[in-house]
Tab-separated table of C-alpha atoms and ligand atoms in Angstrom:
chain	number	residue	atom	x	y	z
A	1	MET	CA	5.858	53.948	-4.431
A	2	GLN	CA	5.698	50.542	-6.209
A	3	LEU	CA	2.275	49.052	-6.104
A	4	PRO	CA	1.799	45.410	-4.938
A	5	LYS	CA	1.604	42.999	-7.975
A	6	GLU	CA	-1.846	42.206	-8.913
A	7	GLU	CA	-1.819	38.751	-10.854
A	8	LYS	CA	-4.178	36.228	-12.252
A	9	THR	CA	-3.704	32.431	-11.696
A	10	PHE	CA	-5.437	29.175	-12.744
A	11	VAL	CA	-6.886	26.562	-10.403
A	12	MET	CA	-8.681	23.351	-11.271
A	13	VAL	CA	-10.572	21.403	-8.552
A	14	LYS	CA	-9.475	17.817	-9.702
A	15	PRO	CA	-11.847	14.796	-9.819
A	16	ASP	CA	-11.107	13.839	-6.210
A	17	GLY	CA	-11.676	17.421	-4.876
A	18	VAL	CA	-15.112	17.546	-6.680
A	19	GLN	CA	-15.988	13.830	-5.491
A	20	LYS	CA	-14.989	14.733	-1.865
A	21	GLY	CA	-17.423	17.725	-1.883
A	22	LEU	CA	-14.637	20.306	-1.603
A	23	ILE	CA	-15.563	22.747	-4.281
A	24	GLY	CA	-16.974	25.219	-1.845
A	25	GLU	CA	-14.230	24.748	0.733
A	26	ILE	CA	-11.413	25.357	-1.811
A	27	ILE	CA	-13.123	28.505	-3.102
A	28	LYS	CA	-13.629	29.751	0.365
A	29	ARG	CA	-9.964	29.330	1.114
A	30	PHE	CA	-9.057	31.714	-1.719
A	31	GLU	CA	-11.846	34.282	-0.952
A	32	GLN	CA	-10.973	34.361	2.774
A	33	ARG	CA	-7.422	35.276	1.788
A	34	ASP	CA	-8.910	38.421	-0.199
A	35	LEU	CA	-8.321	36.571	-3.577
A	36	LYS	CA	-11.041	37.180	-6.191
A	37	ILE	CA	-12.735	34.610	-8.326
A	38	VAL	CA	-13.026	36.233	-11.766
A	39	ALA	CA	-13.999	33.163	-13.876
A	40	LEU	CA	-15.526	29.757	-12.718
A	41	GLN	CA	-17.057	26.762	-14.432
A	42	MET	CA	-17.606	23.016	-13.932
A	43	PHE	CA	-16.500	20.936	-16.887
A	44	GLN	CA	-15.172	17.603	-17.922
A	45	ALA	CA	-12.080	17.676	-20.205
A	46	SER	CA	-11.176	15.185	-22.813
A	47	LEU	CA	-7.909	13.188	-22.778
A	48	GLU	CA	-6.665	15.395	-25.761
A	49	GLU	CA	-7.627	18.623	-23.921
A	50	VAL	CA	-5.834	17.525	-20.664
A	51	ASP	CA	-2.816	16.437	-22.804
A	52	GLY	CA	-2.579	20.098	-24.009
A	53	HIS	CA	-2.727	21.418	-20.561
A	54	TYR	CA	0.276	19.722	-19.064
A	55	PRO	CA	3.622	20.676	-20.541
A	56	LYS	CA	5.201	18.148	-22.930
A	57	ASP	CA	8.803	19.551	-23.095
A	58	GLU	CA	11.676	17.401	-22.010
A	59	LYS	CA	12.521	19.584	-19.019
A	60	TRP	CA	9.049	19.397	-17.443
A	61	ILE	CA	8.774	15.682	-17.970
A	62	ARG	CA	12.244	15.037	-16.530
A	63	ARG	CA	11.371	17.267	-13.600
A	64	LEU	CA	8.321	15.054	-12.920
A	65	GLY	CA	10.588	12.034	-13.020
A	66	GLU	CA	13.088	13.667	-10.735
A	67	LYS	CA	10.328	14.617	-8.321
A	68	THR	CA	9.121	10.984	-8.220
A	69	LEU	CA	12.602	9.784	-7.329
A	70	ALA	CA	12.907	12.538	-4.696
A	71	THR	CA	9.715	11.347	-3.084
A	72	TYR	CA	11.089	7.735	-3.090
A	73	GLU	CA	14.262	8.989	-1.300
A	74	LYS	CA	12.301	10.924	1.222
A	75	SER	CA	10.607	7.712	2.258
A	76	GLY	CA	13.714	5.848	2.507
A	77	ARG	CA	13.584	4.087	-0.823
A	78	ASN	CA	15.928	4.510	-3.863
A	79	ILE	CA	16.341	4.206	-7.499
A	80	ASP	CA	16.238	0.413	-7.410
A	81	ASP	CA	12.680	0.800	-6.012
A	82	VAL	CA	11.957	3.151	-8.885
A	83	GLU	CA	13.103	0.451	-11.306
A	84	LYS	CA	10.856	-2.261	-9.568
A	85	ASP	CA	7.770	0.099	-9.856
A	86	PHE	CA	8.333	1.662	-13.246
A	87	GLY	CA	10.574	-0.810	-15.023
A	88	THR	CA	13.243	1.858	-15.700
A	89	THR	CA	15.673	4.117	-14.026
A	90	ASP	CA	15.495	6.646	-16.808
A	91	LEU	CA	13.786	9.585	-15.144
A	92	ALA	CA	12.546	11.060	-18.359
A	93	LYS	CA	10.657	7.761	-18.987
A	94	VAL	CA	9.345	7.829	-15.422
A	95	GLY	CA	8.136	11.369	-16.083
A	96	VAL	CA	6.378	10.343	-19.187
A	97	THR	CA	4.612	7.417	-17.319
A	98	VAL	CA	3.537	9.732	-14.376
A	99	ARG	CA	2.197	12.331	-16.957
A	100	GLY	CA	0.087	9.578	-18.606
A	101	TRP	CA	-1.435	8.511	-15.363
A	102	LEU	CA	-2.162	12.201	-14.448
A	103	ILE	CA	-3.929	12.830	-17.767
A	104	THR	CA	-6.098	9.693	-17.407
A	105	TYR	CA	-7.072	10.868	-13.864
A	106	VAL	CA	-7.789	14.378	-14.693
A	107	ALA	CA	-9.995	13.541	-17.696
A	108	SER	CA	-11.830	10.810	-15.709
A	109	SER	CA	-14.589	12.915	-14.174
A	110	PRO	CA	-15.966	16.500	-13.968
A	111	MET	CA	-13.789	19.227	-12.510
A	112	VAL	CA	-14.153	22.924	-11.584
A	113	LYS	CA	-11.916	25.425	-13.326
A	114	MET	CA	-11.370	28.954	-12.208
A	115	VAL	CA	-9.310	32.085	-12.564
A	116	VAL	CA	-8.160	33.633	-9.290
A	117	GLN	CA	-7.010	37.193	-9.138
A	118	GLY	CA	-5.105	39.109	-6.418
A	119	VAL	CA	-1.898	40.464	-5.038
A	120	HIS	CA	0.757	37.819	-5.864
A	121	ALA	CA	-2.013	35.430	-6.746
A	122	VAL	CA	0.268	32.799	-8.223
A	123	ASP	CA	2.418	32.238	-5.079
A	124	MET	CA	-0.478	32.974	-2.742
A	125	VAL	CA	-2.729	30.265	-4.307
A	126	ARG	CA	0.232	27.715	-4.351
A	127	LYS	CA	0.787	28.399	-0.662
A	128	LEU	CA	-2.913	27.912	0.154
A	129	VAL	CA	-3.076	24.757	-1.986
A	130	GLY	CA	0.192	23.366	-0.422
A	131	PRO	CA	2.892	21.177	-1.869
A	132	THR	CA	2.215	18.318	-4.304
A	133	MET	CA	2.605	15.444	-1.867
A	134	PRO	CA	-0.198	15.208	0.768
A	135	SER	CA	2.279	13.812	3.404
A	136	LEU	CA	4.405	16.999	3.034
A	137	ALA	CA	1.568	19.497	2.948
A	138	GLU	CA	1.251	21.473	6.162
A	139	VAL	CA	-2.020	21.383	8.161
A	140	GLY	CA	-3.766	24.561	7.153
A	141	THR	CA	-3.187	24.112	3.464
A	142	ILE	CA	-5.979	22.640	1.303
A	143	ARG	CA	-3.834	19.497	0.523
A	144	GLY	CA	-2.584	19.369	4.189
A	145	ASP	CA	-6.081	19.408	5.616
A	146	TYR	CA	-7.943	17.248	3.072
A	147	SER	CA	-5.729	14.967	1.141
A	148	THR	CA	-4.162	11.720	2.523
A	149	ASP	CA	-2.990	9.992	-0.588
A	150	SER	CA	0.697	8.577	-0.782
A	151	ALA	CA	2.856	8.729	-3.699
A	152	ILE	CA	4.108	5.264	-3.033
A	153	SER	CA	0.671	3.695	-3.128
A	154	ALA	CA	-0.133	5.858	-6.223
A	155	ASN	CA	2.945	4.568	-8.085
A	156	VAL	CA	2.228	0.947	-7.164
A	157	GLU	CA	-1.347	1.359	-8.305
A	158	LYS	CA	-0.128	3.065	-11.436
A	159	ARG	CA	-2.163	6.204	-10.954
A	160	ALA	CA	-1.550	9.952	-10.250
A	161	VAL	CA	-1.434	11.089	-6.676
A	162	PHE	CA	-4.798	12.303	-5.589
A	163	ASN	CA	-4.210	15.840	-4.317
A	164	LEU	CA	-7.514	17.643	-4.841
A	165	ALA	CA	-6.437	20.621	-6.891
A	166	HIS	CA	-4.216	21.973	-9.612
A	167	ALA	CA	-2.668	25.433	-9.349
A	168	SER	CA	-0.275	27.241	-11.687
A	169	GLU	CA	3.271	27.271	-10.454
A	170	THR	CA	4.625	30.358	-12.171
A	171	PRO	CA	3.114	33.459	-13.919
A	172	GLU	CA	4.068	32.013	-17.316
A	173	GLU	CA	2.247	28.670	-16.532
A	174	ALA	CA	-0.764	30.788	-15.358
A	175	ALA	CA	-0.900	32.767	-18.502
A	176	HIS	CA	-0.748	29.645	-20.600
A	177	GLU	CA	-3.352	27.828	-18.510
A	178	ILE	CA	-5.764	30.822	-18.417
A	179	GLU	CA	-5.602	31.302	-22.193
A	180	TYR	CA	-5.859	27.425	-22.650
A	181	TRP	CA	-8.999	26.907	-20.483
A	182	PHE	CA	-10.651	30.375	-20.673
A	183	GLY	CA	-9.492	31.749	-24.029
A	184	LYS	CA	-12.971	31.772	-25.392
A	185	GLN	CA	-14.836	32.610	-22.203
A	186	PRO	CA	-15.237	35.924	-20.277
A	187	ILE	CA	-13.074	36.789	-17.461
A	188	PHE	CA	-14.859	39.357	-15.220
A	189	THR	CA	-13.913	42.576	-13.505
A	190	TYR	CA	-15.432	43.682	-10.162
A	191	LYS	CA	-14.454	45.170	-6.951
A	192	ARG	CA	-14.220	43.110	-3.686
A	193	PHE	CA	-16.001	45.012	-0.941
A	194	GLY	CA	-13.499	46.215	1.523
A	195	VAL	CA	-10.518	44.919	-0.408
A	196	ASP	CA	-10.364	46.870	-3.615
A	197	ALA	CA	-10.103	50.615	-3.623
B	201	LIG	P1	1.559	20.134	-8.686
B	201	LIG	O1	1.773	21.286	-9.489
B	201	LIG	O2	1.821	20.328	-7.252
B	201	LIG	O3	0.138	19.542	-8.989
B	201	LIG	O4	2.685	19.035	-9.070
B	201	LIG	P2	3.432	18.556	-10.358
B	201	LIG	O5	3.165	19.732	-11.413
B	201	LIG	O6	4.824	18.249	-10.100
B	201	LIG	O7	2.725	17.276	-10.830
B	201	LIG	C1	1.447	17.225	-11.378
B	201	LIG	C2	0.645	16.159	-10.798
B	201	LIG	O8	1.129	14.892	-11.114
B	201	LIG	C3	0.505	16.160	-9.209
B	201	LIG	O9	-0.389	17.093	-8.763
B	201	LIG	C4	0.143	14.629	-8.959
B	201	LIG	O10	-1.212	14.426	-9.179
B	201	LIG	C5	0.931	13.962	-9.951
B	201	LIG	N1	2.176	13.546	-9.524
B	201	LIG	C6	3.327	14.190	-9.293
B	201	LIG	N2	4.356	13.629	-8.845
B	201	LIG	C7	3.911	12.308	-8.861
B	201	LIG	C8	4.594	10.990	-8.337
B	201	LIG	O11	5.722	10.936	-8.020
B	201	LIG	N3	3.894	9.973	-8.548
B	201	LIG	C9	2.548	9.873	-8.929
B	201	LIG	N4	1.871	8.754	-9.014
B	201	LIG	N5	1.879	11.121	-9.321
B	201	LIG	C10	2.508	12.233	-9.281
B	202	LIG	MG1	2.373	21.531	-11.401
């Protein structure tokens, strides 16, 4: 029989999550789902460090721009509105702009970083955190329960969407981010009572 897949993933409580007093609530959501916190620290990242955390490749940046356009379209706006807010319709340029806002925001104040381990941890944690845009996040997810920001106001105010937490999207992203943020720090091993054999 094939055993269920045990994985590690990376989570950061972003500045708004820390400032709203949600560190404990966010950790609780993972622990109550039998996920295990195997590394944990409060820290403040420099702009350079955050720049190295978010991918820089053309594909990721374009995807961020495409996601931005998709958000406009979902709220009945279109590429002309993107041009009004960003001064361009080039989605790669839009992606670069949003990435810049994101870096400024994430480096602005202390955060909490952690490694979360468990069966299908990458997908499970993404599900518990909820989708990027607070208005699309279901009630019951961290973003759906506690974040109320709108992409439209964020774009007009030239800042990232405040959505409480970052969580790796794929096992590859998780491996990169765990190495990046915890490469020189210990990741612990222990048994969860009543969960691990
Ligand atoms: P995540 O993995 O769900 O956090 O989402 P992404 O990796 O696509 O984007 C990274 C972060 O960029 C998000 O968490 C938001 O803070 C921010 N962001 C994403 N899309 C937009 C957007 O369209 N406008 C603005 N202002 N910020 C965005
Ligand atoms: Mg992401």
